[in-house]
mmCIF file of C-alpha atoms in Angstrom:
data_model
loop_
_atom_site.group_PDB
_atom_site.id
_atom_site.type_symbol
_atom_site.label_atom_id
_atom_site.label_comp_id
_atom_site.label_asym_id
_atom_site.label_seq_id
_atom_site.Cartn_x
_atom_site.Cartn_y
_atom_site.Cartn_z
ATOM 1 C CA MET A 1 18.404 14.984 18.977
ATOM 2 C CA LYS A 2 17.839 13.060 22.189
ATOM 3 C CA ILE A 3 15.991 16.026 23.669
ATOM 4 C CA ILE A 4 13.733 16.267 20.614
ATOM 5 C CA THR A 5 13.095 12.517 20.727
ATOM 6 C CA CYS A 6 12.112 12.763 24.391
ATOM 7 C CA LEU A 7 9.819 15.744 23.798
ATOM 8 C CA THR A 8 8.038 14.049 20.891
ATOM 9 C CA SER A 9 7.489 10.865 22.888
ATOM 10 C CA PRO A 10 3.844 10.156 23.806
ATOM 11 C CA TRP A 11 5.008 9.667 27.388
ATOM 12 C CA ALA A 12 6.163 13.278 27.459
ATOM 13 C CA ALA A 13 2.687 14.322 26.287
ATOM 14 C CA LEU A 14 1.129 12.191 29.033
ATOM 15 C CA GLY A 15 3.447 13.762 31.576
ATOM 16 C CA GLY A 16 2.379 17.219 30.438
ATOM 17 C CA LEU A 17 -1.287 16.286 30.837
ATOM 18 C CA VAL A 18 -0.825 14.865 34.332
ATOM 19 C CA ALA A 19 1.354 17.730 35.535
ATOM 20 C CA GLY A 20 -1.050 20.340 34.125
ATOM 21 C CA GLY A 21 -4.045 18.649 35.728
ATOM 22 C CA ALA A 22 -2.280 18.522 39.088
ATOM 23 C CA LEU A 23 -1.333 22.201 38.895
ATOM 24 C CA GLY A 24 -4.878 23.261 37.999
ATOM 25 C CA LEU A 25 -6.381 21.106 40.744
ATOM 26 C CA PHE A 26 -4.121 22.184 43.604
ATOM 27 C CA PHE A 27 -3.325 25.722 42.428
ATOM 28 C CA PRO A 28 -6.380 26.856 40.428
ATOM 29 C CA ALA A 29 -5.251 30.466 40.067
ATOM 30 C CA SER A 30 -1.879 29.454 38.656
ATOM 31 C CA GLY A 31 -3.524 26.963 36.301
ATOM 32 C CA ALA A 32 -6.037 29.510 35.006
ATOM 33 C CA ALA A 33 -3.206 31.997 34.442
ATOM 34 C CA LEU A 34 -1.676 29.615 31.883
ATOM 35 C CA ALA A 35 -4.759 29.849 29.639
ATOM 36 C CA PRO A 36 -3.200 32.413 27.241
ATOM 37 C CA LEU A 37 -0.144 30.201 26.707
ATOM 38 C CA GLY A 38 -2.331 27.160 26.060
ATOM 39 C CA ASP A 39 -4.519 29.096 23.634
ATOM 40 C CA LEU A 40 -1.434 30.420 21.859
ATOM 41 C CA TYR A 41 -0.060 26.919 21.321
ATOM 42 C CA LEU A 42 -3.435 25.674 20.115
ATOM 43 C CA SER A 43 -3.604 28.565 17.637
ATOM 44 C CA LEU A 44 -0.113 27.681 16.432
ATOM 45 C CA MET A 45 -1.269 24.142 15.685
ATOM 46 C CA GLN A 46 -4.477 25.257 13.992
ATOM 47 C CA MET A 47 -2.502 27.684 11.810
ATOM 48 C CA CYS A 48 -1.195 24.723 9.810
ATOM 49 C CA VAL A 49 -4.094 22.335 10.256
ATOM 50 C CA LEU A 50 -6.641 24.298 8.203
ATOM 51 C CA PRO A 51 -4.438 24.275 5.070
ATOM 52 C CA ILE A 52 -3.762 20.583 5.717
ATOM 53 C CA ILE A 53 -7.489 19.869 5.688
ATOM 54 C CA ILE A 54 -8.030 21.782 2.427
ATOM 55 C CA THR A 55 -5.125 20.146 0.599
ATOM 56 C CA ALA A 56 -5.853 16.633 1.908
ATOM 57 C CA ILE A 57 -9.576 16.675 1.023
ATOM 58 C CA THR A 58 -9.074 18.383 -2.350
ATOM 59 C CA THR A 59 -6.416 15.941 -3.537
ATOM 60 C CA SER A 60 -8.333 12.921 -2.255
ATOM 61 C CA ILE A 61 -11.582 13.874 -3.998
ATOM 62 C CA ALA A 62 -9.719 14.745 -7.201
ATOM 63 C CA ARG A 63 -8.087 11.312 -7.255
ATOM 64 C CA VAL A 64 -11.448 9.651 -6.691
ATOM 65 C CA MET A 65 -12.876 11.596 -9.643
ATOM 66 C CA LEU A 66 -9.916 10.510 -11.772
ATOM 67 C CA GLY A 67 -10.898 6.903 -11.235
ATOM 68 C CA GLU A 68 -8.767 5.888 -8.275
ATOM 69 C CA ASN A 69 -10.990 4.006 -5.844
ATOM 70 C CA ALA A 70 -14.140 5.589 -7.292
ATOM 71 C CA SER A 71 -16.444 3.556 -5.045
ATOM 72 C CA ALA A 72 -14.901 4.982 -1.874
ATOM 73 C CA LEU A 73 -17.130 8.052 -1.467
ATOM 74 C CA PRO A 74 -20.518 6.225 -1.437
ATOM 75 C CA ARG A 75 -19.140 3.633 0.958
ATOM 76 C CA LEU A 76 -17.663 6.348 3.170
ATOM 77 C CA ALA A 77 -20.977 8.226 3.273
ATOM 78 C CA LEU A 78 -22.845 5.036 4.197
ATOM 79 C CA THR A 79 -20.288 4.222 6.905
ATOM 80 C CA PHE A 80 -20.633 7.706 8.381
ATOM 81 C CA LEU A 81 -24.434 7.411 8.404
ATOM 82 C CA ILE A 82 -24.454 3.976 10.036
ATOM 83 C CA GLY A 83 -21.883 5.023 12.632
ATOM 84 C CA LEU A 84 -23.682 8.219 13.635
ATOM 85 C CA THR A 85 -27.122 6.623 13.927
ATOM 86 C CA SER A 86 -25.682 3.680 15.860
ATOM 87 C CA ALA A 87 -23.963 6.058 18.291
ATOM 88 C CA ALA A 88 -27.241 7.970 18.785
ATOM 89 C CA ALA A 89 -29.159 4.739 19.408
ATOM 90 C CA ILE A 90 -26.577 3.478 21.924
ATOM 91 C CA ALA A 91 -26.563 6.807 23.769
ATOM 92 C CA LEU A 92 -30.368 6.833 23.843
ATOM 93 C CA ILE A 93 -30.574 3.308 25.273
ATOM 94 C CA VAL A 94 -27.899 3.954 27.902
ATOM 95 C CA GLY A 95 -29.517 7.244 28.896
ATOM 96 C CA LEU A 96 -32.941 5.643 29.287
ATOM 97 C CA VAL A 97 -31.549 2.792 31.377
ATOM 98 C CA ILE A 98 -29.292 4.822 33.687
ATOM 99 C CA GLU A 99 -31.442 7.990 33.799
ATOM 100 C CA PRO A 100 -28.691 10.514 34.618
ATOM 101 C CA GLY A 101 -31.283 13.264 35.145
ATOM 102 C CA GLY A 102 -33.439 11.261 37.543
ATOM 103 C CA GLY A 103 -33.256 11.383 41.304
ATOM 104 C CA LEU A 104 -31.790 14.872 41.662
ATOM 105 C CA GLU A 105 -32.417 16.501 45.016
ATOM 106 C CA GLN A 106 -34.421 19.695 45.294
ATOM 107 C CA THR A 107 -31.306 21.659 46.265
ATOM 108 C CA GLN A 108 -29.624 20.566 43.049
ATOM 109 C CA ARG A 109 -32.640 21.635 40.984
ATOM 110 C CA THR A 110 -32.583 25.011 42.748
ATOM 111 C CA PHE A 111 -28.879 25.377 41.989
ATOM 112 C CA LEU A 112 -29.453 24.711 38.298
ATOM 113 C CA ALA A 113 -32.303 27.222 38.249
ATOM 114 C CA GLY A 114 -29.953 29.826 39.706
ATOM 115 C CA GLN A 115 -27.371 29.037 37.044
ATOM 116 C CA ILE A 116 -30.000 29.616 34.367
ATOM 117 C CA VAL A 117 -30.737 33.069 35.744
ATOM 118 C CA GLY A 118 -27.019 33.833 35.929
ATOM 119 C CA HIS A 119 -26.510 32.929 32.266
ATOM 120 C CA GLU A 120 -29.616 34.687 31.010
ATOM 121 C CA GLY A 121 -27.592 37.282 29.118
ATOM 122 C CA SER A 122 -25.584 34.634 27.299
ATOM 123 C CA SER A 123 -28.692 32.674 26.384
ATOM 124 C CA ASP A 124 -30.330 35.714 24.829
ATOM 125 C CA SER A 125 -27.432 36.152 22.450
ATOM 126 C CA ALA A 126 -27.145 32.461 21.700
ATOM 127 C CA ALA A 127 -30.799 31.664 21.143
ATOM 128 C CA SER A 128 -31.125 33.734 18.007
ATOM 129 C CA PRO A 129 -28.939 31.615 15.673
ATOM 130 C CA GLY A 130 -30.995 28.774 14.239
ATOM 131 C CA LEU A 131 -30.327 25.832 12.002
ATOM 132 C CA TRP A 132 -31.037 27.930 8.904
ATOM 133 C CA THR A 133 -28.405 30.457 9.997
ATOM 134 C CA LEU A 134 -25.954 27.602 10.328
ATOM 135 C CA VAL A 135 -26.848 26.308 6.869
ATOM 136 C CA GLN A 136 -26.107 29.753 5.455
ATOM 137 C CA THR A 137 -22.633 29.722 6.985
ATOM 138 C CA ILE A 138 -21.867 26.472 5.160
ATOM 139 C CA VAL A 139 -21.896 28.385 1.839
ATOM 140 C CA PRO A 140 -19.234 31.052 2.342
ATOM 141 C CA ALA A 141 -19.143 34.248 0.329
ATOM 142 C CA ASN A 142 -15.469 34.534 1.267
ATOM 143 C CA VAL A 143 -13.604 31.292 1.919
ATOM 144 C CA ILE A 144 -10.673 33.179 3.484
ATOM 145 C CA ARG A 145 -13.009 34.721 6.048
ATOM 146 C CA ALA A 146 -14.623 31.332 6.652
ATOM 147 C CA ALA A 147 -11.194 29.907 7.429
ATOM 148 C CA ALA A 148 -10.427 32.820 9.757
ATOM 149 C CA ASP A 149 -13.751 32.338 11.584
ATOM 150 C CA GLY A 150 -13.208 28.582 11.921
ATOM 151 C CA HIS A 151 -16.266 27.499 9.901
ATOM 152 C CA MET A 152 -15.163 23.929 9.231
ATOM 153 C CA LEU A 153 -18.238 22.939 7.223
ATOM 154 C CA ALA A 154 -17.715 25.882 4.889
ATOM 155 C CA LEU A 155 -14.103 24.854 4.305
ATOM 156 C CA LEU A 156 -15.262 21.287 3.813
ATOM 157 C CA LEU A 157 -17.740 22.343 1.117
ATOM 158 C CA PHE A 158 -15.103 24.466 -0.629
ATOM 159 C CA SER A 159 -12.571 21.616 -0.569
ATOM 160 C CA LEU A 160 -15.118 19.118 -1.891
ATOM 161 C CA LEU A 161 -16.129 21.381 -4.766
ATOM 162 C CA LEU A 162 -12.513 22.195 -5.600
ATOM 163 C CA GLY A 163 -11.642 18.498 -5.641
ATOM 164 C CA LEU A 164 -14.623 17.704 -7.861
ATOM 165 C CA GLY A 165 -13.636 20.525 -10.225
ATOM 166 C CA LEU A 166 -10.054 19.281 -10.447
ATOM 167 C CA GLY A 167 -11.267 15.767 -11.152
ATOM 168 C CA LYS A 168 -13.281 17.032 -14.114
ATOM 169 C CA LEU A 169 -10.329 18.823 -15.712
ATOM 170 C CA GLY A 170 -8.829 15.612 -17.005
ATOM 171 C CA PRO A 171 -5.656 13.738 -16.011
ATOM 172 C CA ALA A 172 -3.145 16.165 -17.538
ATOM 173 C CA GLN A 173 -4.161 19.332 -15.676
ATOM 174 C CA ALA A 174 -5.518 17.608 -12.581
ATOM 175 C CA GLU A 175 -2.406 15.556 -11.866
ATOM 176 C CA GLN A 176 -0.183 18.641 -12.074
ATOM 177 C CA THR A 177 -2.346 20.541 -9.605
ATOM 178 C CA VAL A 178 -2.716 17.548 -7.293
ATOM 179 C CA GLY A 179 1.073 17.206 -7.298
ATOM 180 C CA VAL A 180 1.465 20.828 -6.211
ATOM 181 C CA LEU A 181 -1.144 20.411 -3.466
ATOM 182 C CA ASP A 182 0.610 17.245 -2.329
ATOM 183 C CA ALA A 183 3.828 19.234 -2.004
ATOM 184 C CA PHE A 184 2.031 21.813 0.154
ATOM 185 C CA TYR A 185 0.580 18.998 2.254
ATOM 186 C CA ASN A 186 3.993 17.396 2.811
ATOM 187 C CA ALA A 187 5.564 20.741 3.693
ATOM 188 C CA LEU A 188 2.812 21.506 6.217
ATOM 189 C CA ILE A 189 3.228 18.078 7.808
ATOM 190 C CA LYS A 190 6.937 18.890 8.239
ATOM 191 C CA VAL A 191 6.062 22.192 9.914
ATOM 192 C CA MET A 192 3.589 20.424 12.194
ATOM 193 C CA GLY A 193 6.394 18.061 13.192
ATOM 194 C CA TRP A 194 8.394 21.041 14.406
ATOM 195 C CA ILE A 195 5.399 22.445 16.293
ATOM 196 C CA LEU A 196 4.706 19.097 17.965
ATOM 197 C CA VAL A 197 8.100 19.266 19.679
ATOM 198 C CA GLY A 198 6.437 21.668 22.126
ATOM 199 C CA LEU A 199 3.365 19.461 22.608
ATOM 200 C CA PRO A 200 4.117 18.478 26.252
ATOM 201 C CA PHE A 201 4.341 22.140 27.237
ATOM 202 C CA GLY A 202 1.211 23.027 25.275
ATOM 203 C CA LEU A 203 -0.747 20.200 26.886
ATOM 204 C CA PHE A 204 0.543 21.244 30.297
ATOM 205 C CA ALA A 205 -0.776 24.789 29.858
ATOM 206 C CA LEU A 206 -4.111 23.669 28.339
ATOM 207 C CA MET A 207 -4.839 21.083 31.011
ATOM 208 C CA ALA A 208 -3.819 23.393 33.845
ATOM 209 C CA ALA A 209 -6.114 26.108 32.510
ATOM 210 C CA HIS A 210 -9.068 23.720 32.010
ATOM 211 C CA THR A 211 -8.733 22.243 35.489
ATOM 212 C CA GLY A 212 -8.126 25.596 37.155
ATOM 213 C CA LYS A 213 -11.203 27.196 35.568
ATOM 214 C CA SER A 214 -13.728 24.359 35.836
ATOM 215 C CA GLY A 215 -12.809 23.214 39.333
ATOM 216 C CA SER A 216 -14.723 20.386 40.989
ATOM 217 C CA ASP A 217 -17.977 22.041 42.109
ATOM 218 C CA MET A 218 -19.867 21.590 38.865
ATOM 219 C CA PHE A 219 -18.381 18.138 38.384
ATOM 220 C CA LEU A 220 -19.736 17.056 41.777
ATOM 221 C CA MET A 221 -23.089 18.696 41.060
ATOM 222 C CA LEU A 222 -23.579 16.905 37.767
ATOM 223 C CA GLY A 223 -21.447 13.897 38.640
ATOM 224 C CA ARG A 224 -24.053 11.360 37.553
ATOM 225 C CA LEU A 225 -24.343 12.877 34.093
ATOM 226 C CA VAL A 226 -20.574 13.164 33.695
ATOM 227 C CA ALA A 227 -20.058 9.581 34.913
ATOM 228 C CA THR A 228 -22.696 8.337 32.474
ATOM 229 C CA PHE A 229 -21.063 10.131 29.570
ATOM 230 C CA TYR A 230 -17.561 8.942 30.421
ATOM 231 C CA GLY A 231 -18.776 5.371 30.918
ATOM 232 C CA LEU A 232 -20.582 5.463 27.579
ATOM 233 C CA ALA A 233 -17.498 6.917 25.889
ATOM 234 C CA ILE A 234 -15.288 4.164 27.305
ATOM 235 C CA LEU A 235 -17.777 1.552 26.077
ATOM 236 C CA VAL A 236 -17.711 3.028 22.565
ATOM 237 C CA ILE A 237 -13.900 3.258 22.638
ATOM 238 C CA ALA A 238 -13.683 -0.426 23.583
ATOM 239 C CA GLY A 239 -15.970 -1.347 20.681
ATOM 240 C CA MET A 240 -13.964 0.720 18.203
ATOM 241 C CA THR A 241 -10.725 -0.829 19.455
ATOM 242 C CA MET A 242 -12.072 -4.298 18.679
ATOM 243 C CA VAL A 243 -13.057 -3.180 15.170
ATOM 244 C CA VAL A 244 -9.616 -1.702 14.468
ATOM 245 C CA ALA A 245 -7.895 -4.765 15.931
ATOM 246 C CA ALA A 246 -9.923 -7.109 13.729
ATOM 247 C CA ARG A 247 -9.164 -5.080 10.613
ATOM 248 C CA THR A 248 -5.425 -4.548 11.242
ATOM 249 C CA LYS A 249 -4.753 -7.994 12.773
ATOM 250 C CA LEU A 250 -3.155 -6.299 15.764
ATOM 251 C CA SER A 251 -4.049 -7.017 19.381
ATOM 252 C CA PRO A 252 -6.363 -4.460 21.064
ATOM 253 C CA LEU A 253 -3.541 -3.398 23.365
ATOM 254 C CA ARG A 254 -1.208 -2.949 20.402
ATOM 255 C CA VAL A 255 -3.818 -0.804 18.654
ATOM 256 C CA LEU A 256 -3.967 1.531 21.649
ATOM 257 C CA VAL A 257 -0.166 1.679 21.783
ATOM 258 C CA GLN A 258 0.045 2.629 18.105
ATOM 259 C CA LEU A 259 -2.616 5.327 18.554
ATOM 260 C CA ARG A 260 -1.426 6.708 21.883
ATOM 261 C CA GLU A 261 -0.067 9.976 20.432
ATOM 262 C CA PRO A 262 -3.229 11.175 18.621
ATOM 263 C CA LEU A 263 -5.468 10.000 21.463
ATOM 264 C CA LEU A 264 -3.419 11.840 24.085
ATOM 265 C CA THR A 265 -3.305 14.912 21.855
ATOM 266 C CA ALA A 266 -7.080 14.799 21.372
ATOM 267 C CA PHE A 267 -7.678 14.501 25.108
ATOM 268 C CA GLY A 268 -5.238 17.283 25.941
ATOM 269 C CA THR A 269 -6.193 19.826 23.276
ATOM 270 C CA SER A 270 -9.936 19.056 23.020
ATOM 271 C CA SER A 271 -9.560 19.795 19.304
ATOM 272 C CA SER A 272 -10.106 17.269 16.526
ATOM 273 C CA VAL A 273 -8.587 19.754 14.085
ATOM 274 C CA ALA A 274 -5.358 20.117 16.057
ATOM 275 C CA THR A 275 -5.107 16.327 16.386
ATOM 276 C CA LEU A 276 -5.407 15.699 12.646
ATOM 277 C CA PRO A 277 -1.658 15.667 11.777
ATOM 278 C CA SER A 278 -0.741 13.161 14.492
ATOM 279 C CA ALA A 279 -3.814 11.061 13.617
ATOM 280 C CA LEU A 280 -2.791 10.940 9.948
ATOM 281 C CA LYS A 281 0.725 9.878 10.941
ATOM 282 C CA ALA A 282 -0.499 7.180 13.332
ATOM 283 C CA VAL A 283 -3.032 5.745 10.874
ATOM 284 C CA GLU A 284 -0.507 5.573 8.036
ATOM 285 C CA ASN A 285 2.596 4.478 9.952
ATOM 286 C CA GLY A 286 1.115 2.800 13.017
ATOM 287 C CA LEU A 287 -1.838 0.945 11.496
ATOM 288 C CA GLY A 288 -0.637 0.649 7.916
ATOM 289 C CA VAL A 289 -3.676 2.279 6.309
ATOM 290 C CA GLY A 290 -3.048 3.633 2.809
ATOM 291 C CA ARG A 291 -2.098 7.287 2.678
ATOM 292 C CA ARG A 292 -4.811 8.219 0.188
ATOM 293 C CA THR A 293 -7.473 6.569 2.319
ATOM 294 C CA ALA A 294 -6.259 8.361 5.444
ATOM 295 C CA GLN A 295 -6.121 11.723 3.653
ATOM 296 C CA MET A 296 -9.702 11.317 2.450
ATOM 297 C CA VAL A 297 -11.362 9.891 5.571
ATOM 298 C CA LEU A 298 -9.794 11.771 8.489
ATOM 299 C CA PRO A 299 -10.243 15.394 7.289
ATOM 300 C CA LEU A 300 -13.820 14.665 6.166
ATOM 301 C CA GLY A 301 -14.571 12.950 9.466
ATOM 302 C CA VAL A 302 -13.600 16.019 11.486
ATOM 303 C CA SER A 303 -16.866 17.680 10.449
ATOM 304 C CA LEU A 304 -19.016 14.804 9.196
ATOM 305 C CA PHE A 305 -18.364 12.029 11.721
ATOM 306 C CA PRO A 306 -18.337 13.527 15.249
ATOM 307 C CA ILE A 307 -19.697 10.525 17.131
ATOM 308 C CA GLY A 308 -18.441 11.949 20.426
ATOM 309 C CA ASN A 309 -20.649 14.979 19.802
ATOM 310 C CA VAL A 310 -23.594 12.655 19.132
ATOM 311 C CA LEU A 311 -23.110 10.889 22.456
ATOM 312 C CA HIS A 312 -22.856 14.225 24.251
ATOM 313 C CA VAL A 313 -25.913 15.801 22.621
ATOM 314 C CA VAL A 314 -28.190 12.787 23.145
ATOM 315 C CA ILE A 315 -27.123 12.143 26.748
ATOM 316 C CA SER A 316 -27.331 15.823 27.713
ATOM 317 C CA SER A 317 -30.744 16.190 26.063
ATOM 318 C CA LEU A 318 -32.037 13.164 27.926
ATOM 319 C CA PHE A 319 -30.662 14.597 31.156
ATOM 320 C CA VAL A 320 -32.606 17.841 30.674
ATOM 321 C CA LEU A 321 -35.832 16.000 29.790
ATOM 322 C CA GLN A 322 -35.455 13.736 32.814
ATOM 323 C CA LEU A 323 -34.648 16.766 34.956
ATOM 324 C CA TYR A 324 -38.096 18.145 34.076
ATOM 325 C CA GLN A 325 -39.622 14.649 34.459
ATOM 326 C CA LEU A 326 -40.987 14.714 30.903
ATOM 327 C CA PRO A 327 -42.271 11.379 29.552
ATOM 328 C CA MET A 328 -40.276 9.612 26.854
ATOM 329 C CA GLY A 329 -42.006 7.714 24.068
ATOM 330 C CA MET A 330 -41.102 6.295 20.692
ATOM 331 C CA HIS A 331 -41.665 9.624 18.969
ATOM 332 C CA ALA A 332 -39.520 11.511 21.467
ATOM 333 C CA GLY A 333 -36.772 8.916 21.154
ATOM 334 C CA PHE A 334 -36.785 9.207 17.364
ATOM 335 C CA VAL A 335 -36.599 13.008 17.557
ATOM 336 C CA LEU A 336 -33.671 12.844 19.980
ATOM 337 C CA ALA A 337 -31.763 10.254 17.932
ATOM 338 C CA LEU A 338 -32.218 11.912 14.546
ATOM 339 C CA GLY A 339 -31.961 15.460 15.888
ATOM 340 C CA GLY A 340 -28.933 14.494 17.934
ATOM 341 C CA VAL A 341 -27.059 13.422 14.797
ATOM 342 C CA LEU A 342 -27.925 16.654 12.962
ATOM 343 C CA VAL A 343 -27.110 18.912 15.899
ATOM 344 C CA ALA A 344 -23.844 17.048 16.574
ATOM 345 C CA CYS A 345 -22.675 17.556 12.989
ATOM 346 C CA ALA A 346 -23.816 21.170 13.083
ATOM 347 C CA ARG A 347 -21.891 21.794 16.319
ATOM 348 C CA ALA A 348 -18.705 20.693 14.568
ATOM 349 C CA GLY A 349 -19.192 23.575 12.138
ATOM 350 C CA ALA A 350 -20.411 26.219 14.566
ATOM 351 C CA PRO A 351 -17.928 26.676 17.394
ATOM 352 C CA GLY A 352 -18.631 28.851 20.404
ATOM 353 C CA VAL A 353 -21.956 30.165 21.688
ATOM 354 C CA ALA A 354 -23.724 29.459 18.387
ATOM 355 C CA SER A 355 -23.083 25.732 18.796
ATOM 356 C CA MET A 356 -24.652 25.823 22.246
ATOM 357 C CA ALA A 357 -27.796 27.407 20.842
ATOM 358 C CA LEU A 358 -28.245 24.403 18.562
ATOM 359 C CA MET A 359 -28.951 22.268 21.613
ATOM 360 C CA GLY A 360 -31.935 24.461 22.332
ATOM 361 C CA THR A 361 -33.353 23.832 18.854
ATOM 362 C CA LEU A 362 -33.381 20.110 19.642
ATOM 363 C CA LEU A 363 -35.142 20.576 22.993
ATOM 364 C CA ALA A 364 -37.579 23.295 21.891
ATOM 365 C CA PRO A 365 -40.247 20.822 20.595
ATOM 366 C CA PHE A 366 -40.413 19.325 24.092
ATOM 367 C CA GLY A 367 -41.249 22.681 25.688
ATOM 368 C CA VAL A 368 -37.954 22.846 27.593
ATOM 369 C CA PRO A 369 -36.462 26.330 28.122
ATOM 370 C CA VAL A 370 -33.551 26.916 25.778
ATOM 371 C CA GLU A 371 -31.554 28.397 28.660
ATOM 372 C CA VAL A 372 -31.249 24.982 30.277
ATOM 373 C CA ALA A 373 -29.487 23.499 27.274
ATOM 374 C CA ILE A 374 -27.112 26.431 27.036
ATOM 375 C CA VAL A 375 -26.263 26.284 30.728
ATOM 376 C CA MET A 376 -25.653 22.540 30.470
ATOM 377 C CA LEU A 377 -23.175 22.973 27.637
ATOM 378 C CA ILE A 378 -21.415 25.891 29.310
ATOM 379 C CA ALA A 379 -21.089 24.015 32.591
ATOM 380 C CA LEU A 380 -20.028 20.656 31.205
ATOM 381 C CA GLU A 381 -17.896 21.676 28.230
ATOM 382 C CA PRO A 382 -14.534 21.812 30.084
ATOM 383 C CA VAL A 383 -15.244 18.421 31.685
ATOM 384 C CA VAL A 384 -16.573 16.412 28.740
ATOM 385 C CA ASP A 385 -14.687 18.066 25.866
ATOM 386 C CA PRO A 386 -11.487 16.006 26.302
ATOM 387 C CA ILE A 387 -13.136 12.574 26.153
ATOM 388 C CA MET A 388 -15.653 13.758 23.527
ATOM 389 C CA THR A 389 -12.813 14.867 21.238
ATOM 390 C CA LEU A 390 -10.963 11.610 21.850
ATOM 391 C CA VAL A 391 -14.047 9.636 20.741
ATOM 392 C CA ASN A 392 -14.407 11.853 17.654
ATOM 393 C CA VAL A 393 -10.800 11.234 16.632
ATOM 394 C CA TYR A 394 -10.945 7.512 17.383
ATOM 395 C CA GLY A 395 -14.157 7.210 15.390
ATOM 396 C CA ASN A 396 -12.511 8.756 12.329
ATOM 397 C CA ILE A 397 -9.533 6.427 12.705
ATOM 398 C CA THR A 398 -11.864 3.431 12.951
ATOM 399 C CA VAL A 399 -13.668 4.413 9.756
ATOM 400 C CA ALA A 400 -10.326 4.779 7.951
ATOM 401 C CA THR A 401 -9.457 1.159 8.779
ATOM 402 C CA THR A 402 -12.785 -0.103 7.385
ATOM 403 C CA MET A 403 -12.294 1.454 3.947
ATOM 404 C CA PRO A 404 -11.294 -0.748 0.976
ATOM 405 C CA GLY A 405 -7.619 -1.218 0.420
ATOM 406 C CA PRO A 406 -4.665 -3.067 1.906
ATOM 407 C CA ILE A 407 -3.794 -2.638 5.561
ATOM 408 C CA SER A 408 -0.329 -3.662 6.659
ATOM 409 C CA GLY A 409 -0.650 -3.117 10.394
ATOM 410 C CA ARG A 410 0.243 -6.717 11.109
ATOM 411 C CA LEU A 411 3.553 -6.258 9.254
ATOM 412 C CA ILE A 412 4.780 -3.301 11.285
ATOM 413 C CA SER A 413 7.652 -3.868 13.664
ATOM 414 C CA PRO A 414 6.573 -3.032 17.213
ATOM 415 C CA GLU A 415 10.035 -1.757 18.091
ATOM 416 C CA LYS A 416 9.990 0.651 15.176
ATOM 417 C CA ASN A 417 6.714 2.358 16.034
ATOM 418 C CA ALA A 418 6.427 1.917 19.790
#
């Protein structure tokens, strides 16, 4: 039992991250060789997470339809909208002030041009999917295939409709079905607890592979952009910490202590989906948010509230425009802010090369080659994904604390949950 307790400690997860990063930095080949093990562990986590999302969203929506906290959905939608647009506006202002794409030397511009030529084949295959293609994937002909392909928005739509249908059946039938789904949810959470025993080793392999593959060359090349994004992310994290602290009556430091496990998991796995079980546990037990609120907000937020993606899309788009020394006006700023929100949400539902092509649809009206956007995402993804995922997860947690309902965070014993 002591071994299991040690392995499930957040400090063990932190140790795995640090050790993996050191291995990938000093022994890149060895770090990159661990990629299959890291991917295997991530797949093991995602195996349970997708059913967790379906059961959590379905039961939550059904309860709302049955009259429990019926005003929650409109308020949640409004909170998501305000949060996403605020994140886009903040990113736009910071990007205009700092200008991460300004002042690049000619050698750096030449290097980027060479990277574009090198990725020309990838850009050809990625440029074809458009926003309409993405919209079509949201309505799945086969929900099982959608789950296998990782189309989160399609699963989200299916879960929403199923929950609405259950809510319309009436209390007798709906409550029986919701009870069964709750049992599945609880069983899957138990299974995830077993899987999380190996989290330090999984994080070690993932971090070693990320560091070994990305190296430091591209980081140094685009250091100003990466530094801008990380600084902006830290600023947003600080703001969200103050919001959570005010709502839970905990100190900001105590909030971070209570959330250390999901935040470390998000940073190490770069997957909001894989972080969902630990986030649900931390929000319910660490912050005292009601279980029904957590089950409704966090799974929905995975696809509908990716504020880290918004920051990334807006900052990267500004970088490309500034790289080409294109003028920025009110109209351009509005297009970037609004388009950034849409593309960020779409990226959450279109993993892989297709999500990179969405960046090109945002920059196309400015006359910027689509290849630039794709190259930017390919080059920066290993570097910015960890902090971007952390912001996504923290944003969902913050929204959960702002929902109506009692929050007992101030009543939790620090010794019990530390």
